[in-house]
Coordinates of C-alpha atoms in Angstrom, one line a residue:
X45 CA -23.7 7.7 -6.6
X46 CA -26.8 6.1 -7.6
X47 CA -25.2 2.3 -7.2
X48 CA -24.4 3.4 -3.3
X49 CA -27.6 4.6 -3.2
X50 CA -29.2 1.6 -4.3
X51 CA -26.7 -0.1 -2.1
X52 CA -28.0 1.8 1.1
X53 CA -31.5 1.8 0.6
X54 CA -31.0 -2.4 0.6
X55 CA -29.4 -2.1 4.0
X56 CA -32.0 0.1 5.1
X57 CA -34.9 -2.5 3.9
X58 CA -33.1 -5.2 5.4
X59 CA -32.7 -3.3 9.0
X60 CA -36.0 -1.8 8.8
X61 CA -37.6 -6.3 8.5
X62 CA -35.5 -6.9 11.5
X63 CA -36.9 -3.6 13.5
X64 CA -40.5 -4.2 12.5
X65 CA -40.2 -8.0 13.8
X66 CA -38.5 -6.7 16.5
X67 CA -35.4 -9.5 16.0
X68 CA -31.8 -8.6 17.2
X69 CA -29.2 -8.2 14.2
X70 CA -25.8 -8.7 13.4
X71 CA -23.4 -6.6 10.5
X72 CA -21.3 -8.6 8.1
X73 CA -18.8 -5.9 7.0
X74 CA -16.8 -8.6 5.4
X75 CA -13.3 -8.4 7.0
X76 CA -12.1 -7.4 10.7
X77 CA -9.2 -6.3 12.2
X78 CA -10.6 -7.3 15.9
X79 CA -8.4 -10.0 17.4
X80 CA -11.7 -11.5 19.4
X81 CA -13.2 -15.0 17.6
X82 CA -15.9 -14.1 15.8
X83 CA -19.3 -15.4 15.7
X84 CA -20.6 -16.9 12.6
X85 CA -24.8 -15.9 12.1
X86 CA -26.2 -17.5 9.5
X87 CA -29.5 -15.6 10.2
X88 CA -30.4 -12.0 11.4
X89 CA -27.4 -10.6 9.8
X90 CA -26.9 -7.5 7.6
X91 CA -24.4 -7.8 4.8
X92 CA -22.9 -4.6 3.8
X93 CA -19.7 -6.0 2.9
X94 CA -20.2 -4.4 -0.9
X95 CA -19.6 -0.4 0.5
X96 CA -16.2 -0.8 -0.7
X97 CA -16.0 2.0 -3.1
X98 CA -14.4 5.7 -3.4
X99 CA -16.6 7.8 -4.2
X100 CA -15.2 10.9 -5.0
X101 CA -11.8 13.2 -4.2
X102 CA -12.4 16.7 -4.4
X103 CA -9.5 18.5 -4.7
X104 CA -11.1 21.9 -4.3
X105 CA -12.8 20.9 -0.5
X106 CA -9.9 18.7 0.2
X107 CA -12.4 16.0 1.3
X108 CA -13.0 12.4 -0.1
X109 CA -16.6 10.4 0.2
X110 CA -15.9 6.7 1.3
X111 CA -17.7 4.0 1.8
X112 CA -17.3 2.0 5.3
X113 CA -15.5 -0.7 3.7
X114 CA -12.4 0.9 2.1
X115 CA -9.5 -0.3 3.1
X116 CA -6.3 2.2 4.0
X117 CA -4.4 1.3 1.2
X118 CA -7.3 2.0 -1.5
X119 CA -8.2 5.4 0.1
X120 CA -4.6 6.5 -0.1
X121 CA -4.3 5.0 -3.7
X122 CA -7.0 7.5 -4.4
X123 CA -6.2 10.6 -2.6
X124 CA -2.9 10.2 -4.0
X125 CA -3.6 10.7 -7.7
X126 CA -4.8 14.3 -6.8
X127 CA -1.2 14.6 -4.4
X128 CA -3.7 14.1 -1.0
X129 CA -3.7 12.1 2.0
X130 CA -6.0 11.9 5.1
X131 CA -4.4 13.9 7.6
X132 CA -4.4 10.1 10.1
X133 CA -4.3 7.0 8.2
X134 CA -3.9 3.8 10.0
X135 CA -0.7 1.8 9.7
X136 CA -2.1 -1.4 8.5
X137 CA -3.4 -1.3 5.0
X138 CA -6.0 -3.5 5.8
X139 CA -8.0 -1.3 8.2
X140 CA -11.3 0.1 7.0
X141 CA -12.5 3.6 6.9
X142 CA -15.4 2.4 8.9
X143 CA -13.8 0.7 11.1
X144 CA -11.7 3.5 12.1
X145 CA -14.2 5.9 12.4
X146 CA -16.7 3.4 14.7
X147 CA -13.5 1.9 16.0
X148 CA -10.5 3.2 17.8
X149 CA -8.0 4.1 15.0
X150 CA -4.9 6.1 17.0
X151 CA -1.7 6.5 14.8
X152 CA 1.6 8.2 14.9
X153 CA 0.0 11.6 13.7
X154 CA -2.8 11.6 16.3
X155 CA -0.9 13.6 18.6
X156 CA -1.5 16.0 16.1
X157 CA -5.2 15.6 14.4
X158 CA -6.7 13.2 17.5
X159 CA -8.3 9.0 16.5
X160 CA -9.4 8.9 12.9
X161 CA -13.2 10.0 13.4
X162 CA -11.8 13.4 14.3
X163 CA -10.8 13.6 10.3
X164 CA -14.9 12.4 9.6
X165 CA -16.3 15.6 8.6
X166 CA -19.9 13.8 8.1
X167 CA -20.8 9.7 8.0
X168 CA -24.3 8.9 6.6
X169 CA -25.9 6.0 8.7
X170 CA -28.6 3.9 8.8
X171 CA -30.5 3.5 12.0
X172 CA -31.4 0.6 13.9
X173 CA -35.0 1.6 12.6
X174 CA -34.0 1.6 9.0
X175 CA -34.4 5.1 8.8
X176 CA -31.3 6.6 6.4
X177 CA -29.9 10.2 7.7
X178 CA -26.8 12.6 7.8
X179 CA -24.7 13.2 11.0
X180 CA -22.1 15.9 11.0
X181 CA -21.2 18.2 13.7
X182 CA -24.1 20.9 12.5
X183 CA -26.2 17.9 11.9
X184 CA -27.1 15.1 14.1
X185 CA -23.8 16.4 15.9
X186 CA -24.9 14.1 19.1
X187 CA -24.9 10.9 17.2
X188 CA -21.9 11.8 15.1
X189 CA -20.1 12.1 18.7
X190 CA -21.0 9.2 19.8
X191 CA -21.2 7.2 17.0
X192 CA -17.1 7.6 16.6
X193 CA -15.8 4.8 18.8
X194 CA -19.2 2.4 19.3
X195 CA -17.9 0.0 17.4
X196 CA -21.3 -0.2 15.2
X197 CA -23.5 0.2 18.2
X198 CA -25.9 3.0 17.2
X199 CA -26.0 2.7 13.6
X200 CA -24.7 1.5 10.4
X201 CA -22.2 3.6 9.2
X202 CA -22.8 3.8 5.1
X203 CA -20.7 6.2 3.5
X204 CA -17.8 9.0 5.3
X205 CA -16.7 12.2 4.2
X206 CA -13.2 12.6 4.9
X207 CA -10.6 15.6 5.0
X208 CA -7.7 15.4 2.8
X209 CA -4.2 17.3 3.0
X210 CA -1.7 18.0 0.9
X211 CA 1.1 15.4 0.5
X212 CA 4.9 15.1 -0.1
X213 CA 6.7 12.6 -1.2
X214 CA 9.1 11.9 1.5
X215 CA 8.7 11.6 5.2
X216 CA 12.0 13.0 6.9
X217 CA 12.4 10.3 10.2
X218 CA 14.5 11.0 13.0
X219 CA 15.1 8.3 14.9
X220 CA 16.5 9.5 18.7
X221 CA 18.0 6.8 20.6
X222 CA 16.9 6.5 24.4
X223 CA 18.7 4.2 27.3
X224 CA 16.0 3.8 29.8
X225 CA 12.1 3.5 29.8
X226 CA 11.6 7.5 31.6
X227 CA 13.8 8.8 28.9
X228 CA 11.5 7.4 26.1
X229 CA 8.2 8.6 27.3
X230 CA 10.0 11.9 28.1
X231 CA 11.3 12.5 24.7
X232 CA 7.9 11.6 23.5
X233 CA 5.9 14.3 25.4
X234 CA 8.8 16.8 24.7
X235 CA 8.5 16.0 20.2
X236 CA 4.5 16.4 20.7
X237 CA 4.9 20.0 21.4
X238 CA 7.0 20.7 18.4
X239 CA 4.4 22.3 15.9
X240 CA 6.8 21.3 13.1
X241 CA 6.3 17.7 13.3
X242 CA 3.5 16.0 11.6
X243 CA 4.3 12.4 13.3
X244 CA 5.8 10.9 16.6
X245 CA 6.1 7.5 17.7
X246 CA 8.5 5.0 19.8
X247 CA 9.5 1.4 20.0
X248 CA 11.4 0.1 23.6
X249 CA 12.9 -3.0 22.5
X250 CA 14.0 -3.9 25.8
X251 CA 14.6 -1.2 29.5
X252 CA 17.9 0.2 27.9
X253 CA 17.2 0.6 24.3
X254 CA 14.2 2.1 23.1
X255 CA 13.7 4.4 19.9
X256 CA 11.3 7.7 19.6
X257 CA 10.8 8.0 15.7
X258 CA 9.4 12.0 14.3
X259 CA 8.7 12.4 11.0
X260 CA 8.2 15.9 8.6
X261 CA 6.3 15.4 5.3
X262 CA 9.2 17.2 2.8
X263 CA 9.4 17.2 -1.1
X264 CA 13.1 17.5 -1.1
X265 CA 16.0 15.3 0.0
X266 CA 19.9 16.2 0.2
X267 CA 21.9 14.5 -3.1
X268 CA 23.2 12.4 -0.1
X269 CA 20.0 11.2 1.3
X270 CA 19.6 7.9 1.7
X271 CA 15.9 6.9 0.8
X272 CA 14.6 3.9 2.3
X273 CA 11.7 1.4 1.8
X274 CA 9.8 -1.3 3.3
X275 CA 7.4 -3.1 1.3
X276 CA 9.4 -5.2 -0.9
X277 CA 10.6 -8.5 -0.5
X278 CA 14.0 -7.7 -0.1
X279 CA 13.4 -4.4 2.1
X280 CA 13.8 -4.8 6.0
X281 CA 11.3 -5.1 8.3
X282 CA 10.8 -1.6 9.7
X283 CA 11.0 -2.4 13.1
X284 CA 14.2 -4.2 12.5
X285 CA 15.6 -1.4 10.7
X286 CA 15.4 0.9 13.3
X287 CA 16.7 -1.5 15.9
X288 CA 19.9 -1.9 13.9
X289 CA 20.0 1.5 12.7
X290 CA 20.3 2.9 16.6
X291 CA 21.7 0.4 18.5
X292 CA 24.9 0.8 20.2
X293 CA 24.7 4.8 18.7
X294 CA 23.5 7.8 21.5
X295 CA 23.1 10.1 18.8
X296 CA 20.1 10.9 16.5
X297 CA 19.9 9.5 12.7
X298 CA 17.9 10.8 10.1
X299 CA 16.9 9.4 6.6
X300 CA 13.9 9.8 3.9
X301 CA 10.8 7.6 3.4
X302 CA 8.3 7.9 0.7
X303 CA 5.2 8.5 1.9
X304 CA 3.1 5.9 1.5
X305 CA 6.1 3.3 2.6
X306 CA 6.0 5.5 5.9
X307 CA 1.9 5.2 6.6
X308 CA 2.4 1.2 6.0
X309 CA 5.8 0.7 7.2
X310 CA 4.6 -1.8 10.1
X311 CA 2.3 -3.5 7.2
X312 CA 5.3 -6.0 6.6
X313 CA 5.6 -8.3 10.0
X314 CA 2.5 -6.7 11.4
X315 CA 5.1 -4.2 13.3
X316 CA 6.7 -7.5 15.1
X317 CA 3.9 -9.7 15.7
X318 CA 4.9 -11.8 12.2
X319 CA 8.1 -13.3 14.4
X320 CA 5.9 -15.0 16.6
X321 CA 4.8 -17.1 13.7
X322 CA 8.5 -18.5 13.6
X323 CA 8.5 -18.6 16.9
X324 CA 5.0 -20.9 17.1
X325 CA 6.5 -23.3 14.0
X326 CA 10.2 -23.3 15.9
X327 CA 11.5 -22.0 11.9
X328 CA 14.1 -20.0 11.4
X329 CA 13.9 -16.1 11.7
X330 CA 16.0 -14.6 9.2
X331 CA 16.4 -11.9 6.4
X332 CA 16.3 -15.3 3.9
X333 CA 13.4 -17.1 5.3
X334 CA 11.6 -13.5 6.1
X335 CA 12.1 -12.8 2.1
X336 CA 10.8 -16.1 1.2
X337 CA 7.7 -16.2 3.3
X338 CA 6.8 -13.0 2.2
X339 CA 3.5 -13.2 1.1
X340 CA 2.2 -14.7 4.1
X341 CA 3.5 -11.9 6.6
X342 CA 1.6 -8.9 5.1
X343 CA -1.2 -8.3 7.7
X344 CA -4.0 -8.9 5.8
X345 CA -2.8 -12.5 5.9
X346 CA -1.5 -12.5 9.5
X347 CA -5.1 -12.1 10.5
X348 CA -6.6 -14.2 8.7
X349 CA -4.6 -16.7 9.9
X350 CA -4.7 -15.6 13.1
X351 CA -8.8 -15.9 12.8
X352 CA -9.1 -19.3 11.1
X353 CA -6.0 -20.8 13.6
X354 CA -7.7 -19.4 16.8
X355 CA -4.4 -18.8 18.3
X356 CA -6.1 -15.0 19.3
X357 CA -7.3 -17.7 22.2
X358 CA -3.5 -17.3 23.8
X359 CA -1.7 -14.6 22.2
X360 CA -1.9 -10.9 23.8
X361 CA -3.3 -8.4 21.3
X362 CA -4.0 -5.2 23.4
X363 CA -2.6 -1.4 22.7
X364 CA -3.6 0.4 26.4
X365 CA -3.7 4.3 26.7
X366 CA -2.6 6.0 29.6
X367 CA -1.9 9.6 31.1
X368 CA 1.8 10.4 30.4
X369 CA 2.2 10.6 34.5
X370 CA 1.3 6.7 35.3
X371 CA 3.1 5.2 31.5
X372 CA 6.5 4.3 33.3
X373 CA 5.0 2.4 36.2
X374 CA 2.2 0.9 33.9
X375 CA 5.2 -0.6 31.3
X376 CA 7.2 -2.1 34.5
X377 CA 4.0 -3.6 35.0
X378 CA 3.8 -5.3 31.9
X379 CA 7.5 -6.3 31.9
X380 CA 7.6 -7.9 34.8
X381 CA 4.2 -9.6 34.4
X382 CA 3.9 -10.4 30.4
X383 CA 7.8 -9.8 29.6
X384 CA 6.4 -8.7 25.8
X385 CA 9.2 -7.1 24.0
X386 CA 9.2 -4.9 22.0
X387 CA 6.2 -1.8 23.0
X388 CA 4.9 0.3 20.7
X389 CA 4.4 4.0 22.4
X390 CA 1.9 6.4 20.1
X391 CA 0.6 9.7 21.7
X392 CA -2.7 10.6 21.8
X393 CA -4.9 13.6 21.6
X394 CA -8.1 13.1 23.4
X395 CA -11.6 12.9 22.2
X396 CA -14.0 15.7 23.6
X397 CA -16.1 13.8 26.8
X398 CA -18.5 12.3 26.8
X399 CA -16.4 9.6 24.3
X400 CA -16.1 5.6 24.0
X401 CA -12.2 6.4 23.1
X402 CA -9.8 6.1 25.7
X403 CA -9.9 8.7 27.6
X404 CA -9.3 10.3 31.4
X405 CA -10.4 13.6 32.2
X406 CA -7.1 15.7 33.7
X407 CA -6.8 19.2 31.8
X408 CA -3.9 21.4 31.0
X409 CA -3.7 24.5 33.0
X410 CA -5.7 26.4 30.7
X411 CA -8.8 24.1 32.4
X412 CA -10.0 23.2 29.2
X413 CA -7.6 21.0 27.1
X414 CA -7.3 17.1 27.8
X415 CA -4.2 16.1 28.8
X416 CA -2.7 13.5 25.9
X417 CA -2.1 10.1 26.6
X418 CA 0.4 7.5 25.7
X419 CA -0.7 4.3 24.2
X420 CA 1.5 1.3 25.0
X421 CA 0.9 -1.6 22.5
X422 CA 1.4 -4.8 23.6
X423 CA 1.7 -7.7 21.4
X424 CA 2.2 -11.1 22.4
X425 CA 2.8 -14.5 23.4
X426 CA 0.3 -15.3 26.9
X427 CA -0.2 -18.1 28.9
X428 CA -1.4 -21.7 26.9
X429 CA -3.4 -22.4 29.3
X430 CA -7.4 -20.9 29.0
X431 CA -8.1 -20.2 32.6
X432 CA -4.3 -18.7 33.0
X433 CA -4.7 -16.6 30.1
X434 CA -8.1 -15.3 30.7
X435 CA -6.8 -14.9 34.5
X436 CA -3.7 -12.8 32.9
X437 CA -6.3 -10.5 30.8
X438 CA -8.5 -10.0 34.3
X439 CA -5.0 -8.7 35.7
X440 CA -4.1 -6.0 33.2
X441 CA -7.6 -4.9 33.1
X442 CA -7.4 -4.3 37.2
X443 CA -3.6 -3.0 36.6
X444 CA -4.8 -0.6 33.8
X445 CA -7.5 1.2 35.7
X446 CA -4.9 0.9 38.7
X447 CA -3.0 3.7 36.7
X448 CA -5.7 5.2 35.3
X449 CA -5.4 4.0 31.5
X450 CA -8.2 2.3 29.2
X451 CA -8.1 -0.4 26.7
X452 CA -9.0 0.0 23.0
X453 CA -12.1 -2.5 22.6
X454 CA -10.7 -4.0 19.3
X455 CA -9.4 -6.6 21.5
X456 CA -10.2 -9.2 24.3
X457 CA -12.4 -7.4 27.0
X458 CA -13.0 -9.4 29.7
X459 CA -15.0 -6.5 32.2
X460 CA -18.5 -7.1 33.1
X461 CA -21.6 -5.1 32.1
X462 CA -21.1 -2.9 35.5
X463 CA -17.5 -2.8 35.8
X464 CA -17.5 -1.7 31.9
X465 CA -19.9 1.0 32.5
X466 CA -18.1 2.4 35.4
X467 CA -15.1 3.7 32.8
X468 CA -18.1 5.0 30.2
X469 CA -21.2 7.5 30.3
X470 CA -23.7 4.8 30.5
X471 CA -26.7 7.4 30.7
X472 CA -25.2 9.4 27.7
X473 CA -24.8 6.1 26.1
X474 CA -28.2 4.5 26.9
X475 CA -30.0 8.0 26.1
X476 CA -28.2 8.2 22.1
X477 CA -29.7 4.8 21.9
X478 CA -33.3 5.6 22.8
X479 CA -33.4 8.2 20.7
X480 CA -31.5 6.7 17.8
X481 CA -33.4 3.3 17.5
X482 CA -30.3 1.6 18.4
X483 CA -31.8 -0.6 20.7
X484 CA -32.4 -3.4 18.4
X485 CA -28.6 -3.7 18.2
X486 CA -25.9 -5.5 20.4
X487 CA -24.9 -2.9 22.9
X488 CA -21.1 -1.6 22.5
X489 CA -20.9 -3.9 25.7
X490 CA -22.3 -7.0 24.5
X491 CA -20.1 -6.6 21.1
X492 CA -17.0 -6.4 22.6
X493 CA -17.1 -8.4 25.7
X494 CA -15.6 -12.1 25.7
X495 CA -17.6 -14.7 27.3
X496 CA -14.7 -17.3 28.8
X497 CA -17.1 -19.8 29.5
X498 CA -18.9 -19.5 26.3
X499 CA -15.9 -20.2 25.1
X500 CA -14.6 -22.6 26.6
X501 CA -17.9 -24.5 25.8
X502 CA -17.4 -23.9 22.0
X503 CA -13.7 -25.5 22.1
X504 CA -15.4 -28.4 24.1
X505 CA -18.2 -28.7 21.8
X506 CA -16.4 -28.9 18.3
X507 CA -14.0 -31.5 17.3
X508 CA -12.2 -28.6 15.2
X509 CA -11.6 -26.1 17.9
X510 CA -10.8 -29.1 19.9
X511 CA -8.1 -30.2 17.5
X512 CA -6.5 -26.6 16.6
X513 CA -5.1 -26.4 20.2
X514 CA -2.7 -28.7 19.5
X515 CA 0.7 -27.5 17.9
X516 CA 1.2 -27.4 14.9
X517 CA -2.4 -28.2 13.8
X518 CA -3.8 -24.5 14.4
X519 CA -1.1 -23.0 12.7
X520 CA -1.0 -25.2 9.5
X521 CA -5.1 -24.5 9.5
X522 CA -4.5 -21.1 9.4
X523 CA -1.9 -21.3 6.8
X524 CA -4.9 -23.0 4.7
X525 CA -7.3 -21.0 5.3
X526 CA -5.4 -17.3 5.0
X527 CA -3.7 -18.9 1.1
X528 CA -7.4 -19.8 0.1
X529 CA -8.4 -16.3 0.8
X530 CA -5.8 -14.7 -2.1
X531 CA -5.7 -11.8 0.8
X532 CA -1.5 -11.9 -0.5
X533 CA -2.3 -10.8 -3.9
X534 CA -3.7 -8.0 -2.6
X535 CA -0.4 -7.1 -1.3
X536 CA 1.3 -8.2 -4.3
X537 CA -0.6 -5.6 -6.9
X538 CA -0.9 -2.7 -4.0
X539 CA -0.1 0.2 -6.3
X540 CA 0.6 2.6 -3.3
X541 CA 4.6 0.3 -3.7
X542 CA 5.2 1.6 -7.4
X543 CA 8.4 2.9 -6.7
X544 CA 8.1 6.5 -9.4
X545 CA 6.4 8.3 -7.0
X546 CA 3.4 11.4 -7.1
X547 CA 3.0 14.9 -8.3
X548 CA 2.4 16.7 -4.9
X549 CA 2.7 19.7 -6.7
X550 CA -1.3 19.7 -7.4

């Protein structure tokens, strides 16, 4: 502990210059999983892109102490060795503890558990006076409320304490066929109320085929079980699978997934957004050409690519939650507007109000509970054109509130400062910042909101930008840049893949 500590009281020297000089500051974490362009400071920035370690597992608690900056894969890696997994662990192995807990991090168990702060038992942070303290629901409990979701906006989160569970090896799927769009979302919000499930989760591939996927973590499998797997070279794409698997068939299949090839099954294509990098080089899409691009269609490299290509300028990235009632009308929306197959469909506990998750305030009849939502991810291709892109983003924001969802701020947000702050607490907000010493950082507003026109003055202003709008230039840059990062080794030596298994016996 004594390096982290080391570590943190660095941060907190650094924070505490800028506060005293009374300069606006920036956070280097070191990697993102945000699909905005990011904005370079070579000054006022606070690198704490070294919190990358596991602490400690303790098996007795059932709780792990992480720093911000572990990835997914490493934290399961580690939980494990002692037969333990967070009870929500996001489904690209690139995602950060951190991230998830000051982001939005929603997953196919968090109909069960909630986003992945409400796993967070404690985060210590550093405040936007350099000040170092604990936040826990006994302690701090207003900050550690608020702090889940602000996207790095009232504090540095340093180092999480996180709840473990016991694991299995396999995750039993059932995959339940469904032949219209009502269908789907009702056979979601029937699975959610089956205490016996520990995930649920759907893909429409088109208005008469869509798939809801449960899962039940399980040590044993029937001699006849198939077991299946999807992070090798050879494997399928998971999405693909299950397409194949259930088309043409009304009637529900079941097979066995070890567990970590479940938690990171989209890892491999980036769920489906990998095709539209065939799609952008016209190549062909194929189980061949799929096996021998490998390396580059992990996620880890799709974003980078994505980044250093700035393609993220034209291609929709957005998941969008919404009350189960207004889902149905909300996708026609989309398919008639965007005409993005496939959707991802993920149920959603809510967050307690006040929050900075998605969130709308309808209870169940006890008066109490929040109603879950449905998230609808929607990945793809949008207009080429700047001003019709941007004009498409302004739509779905108006057609989201229209039905009463809210976007996860990972991704383009195009609201203004009012218009923002009439779908959050603003004096809640404003108040955890005042008293937190937060003001010296960007507001969660000014982080996530993007500036068309500042934008459009950057492309003008750089020959590069300039130049990477032009097929196939962008994507050929981003090839470059994501093999120069090594991020596909990572994915290569990923020990969560050996294929002998765990003791979850522990």
């Amino acid at each position: 502990m004594q390096n982290h500590r080391n570590a943190v009281q660095k941060i907190a020297a650094s924070v505490q210059h800028y506060f005293k000089r009374r300069e606006p500051f920036r956070i280097s974490h070191g990697s993102t999983n945000s699909t905005r362009q990011t904005t370079h400071w070579r000054e006022s920035t606070v690198d704490i892109s070294p919190l990358s370690r596991v602490l400690k597992v303790d098996t007795n608690a059932r709780t792990a102490l992480v720093e911000p900056n572990v990835p997914m894969d490493r934290l399961v890696e580690s939980t494990l060795k002692h037969g333990l997994i967070p009870p929500v662990v996001m489904e690209f192995p690139g995602i950060t503890a951190g991230g998830g807990f000051a982001g939005t991090g929603g997953e196919s168990s968090s109909f069960k558990y909630g986003y992945f702060n409400e796993i967070v038992d404690s985060v210590e942070m550093v405040l936007g006076n350099g000040d170092i303290i604990t936040a826990s629901d006994k302690e701090n409990s207003d900050l550690f409320h608020g702090a889940s979701g602000a996207v790095g906006s009232l504090g540095i989160t340093t180092l999480l304490e996180i709840q473990l569970m016991q694991a299995k090896q396999y995750v039993k799927v059932t995959y339940y066929p469904t032949r219209s769009i009502p269908e789907a979302i009702a056979k979601i919000r029937a699975e959610i109320e089956n205490p016996e499930l520990d995930y649920v989760d759907g893909i429409l591939y088109s208005k008469e085929h869509g798939v809801v996927v449960t899962g039940c973590l399980t040590d044993d499998t029937p001699d006849s079980a198939q077991v299946q797997r999807f992070s090798d070279a050879d494997d399928p794409w998971y999405y693909l699978h299950v397409k194949e698997k259930t088309l043409g068939s009304l009637q529900p299949i079941a097979e066995y997934i070890p567990l970590s090839e479940y938690l990171f099954r989209y890892d491999r294509g980036g769920f489906w957004v990998g095709a539209s990098a065939f799609e952008y080089f016209k190549f062909p899409f194929n189980h061949f050409t799929r096996r021998f691009l490998d390396d580059f269609l992990h996620t880890r490299m799709l974003y980078r690519a994505l980044h250093a290509s700035e393609q993220s300028r034209n291609y929709i990235v957005q998941d969008l939650a919404l009350p189960f009632s207004t889902a149905e009308k909300f996708i026609n929306y989309t398919v008639d507007s965007f005409g993005i197959w496939p959707l991802w469909l993920c149920p959603l506990r809510q967050s307690r109000l006040p929050t900075l998750h998605p969130h709308f305030p309808e209870t169940e009849a006890d008066g109490q509970t929040l109603k879950p939502m449905l998230n609808v991810g929607l990945w793809g291709f949008g207009p080429a054109q700047q001003d019709k892109f941007v004009a498409k983003n302004l739509e779905l924001e108006r057609k989201l509130r229209e039905f009463r969802g809210m976007k996860w701020l990972y991704a383009h947000t195009y609201y203004e400062e009012d218009e923002f702050w009439d779908l959050f607490d603003r004096r809640w907000y404003d108040g955890l910042r005042r008293k937190y010493k937060a003001e010296s950082l960007p507001s969660v507003w000014h982080k996530v909101k993007v500036d068309p026109n500042a934008q459009k003055q950057a492309i003008d202003g750089s020959w590069g930008s300039w130049a990477l709008q032009f097929w196939p230039l962008g994507g050929l840059w981003g090839i470059r840049k994501a093999i120069e990062s090594g991020e596909y080794l990572t994915a290569r030596n990923s020990t969560w893949k050996r294929r002998d298994g765990f003791s979850s016996s522990r």
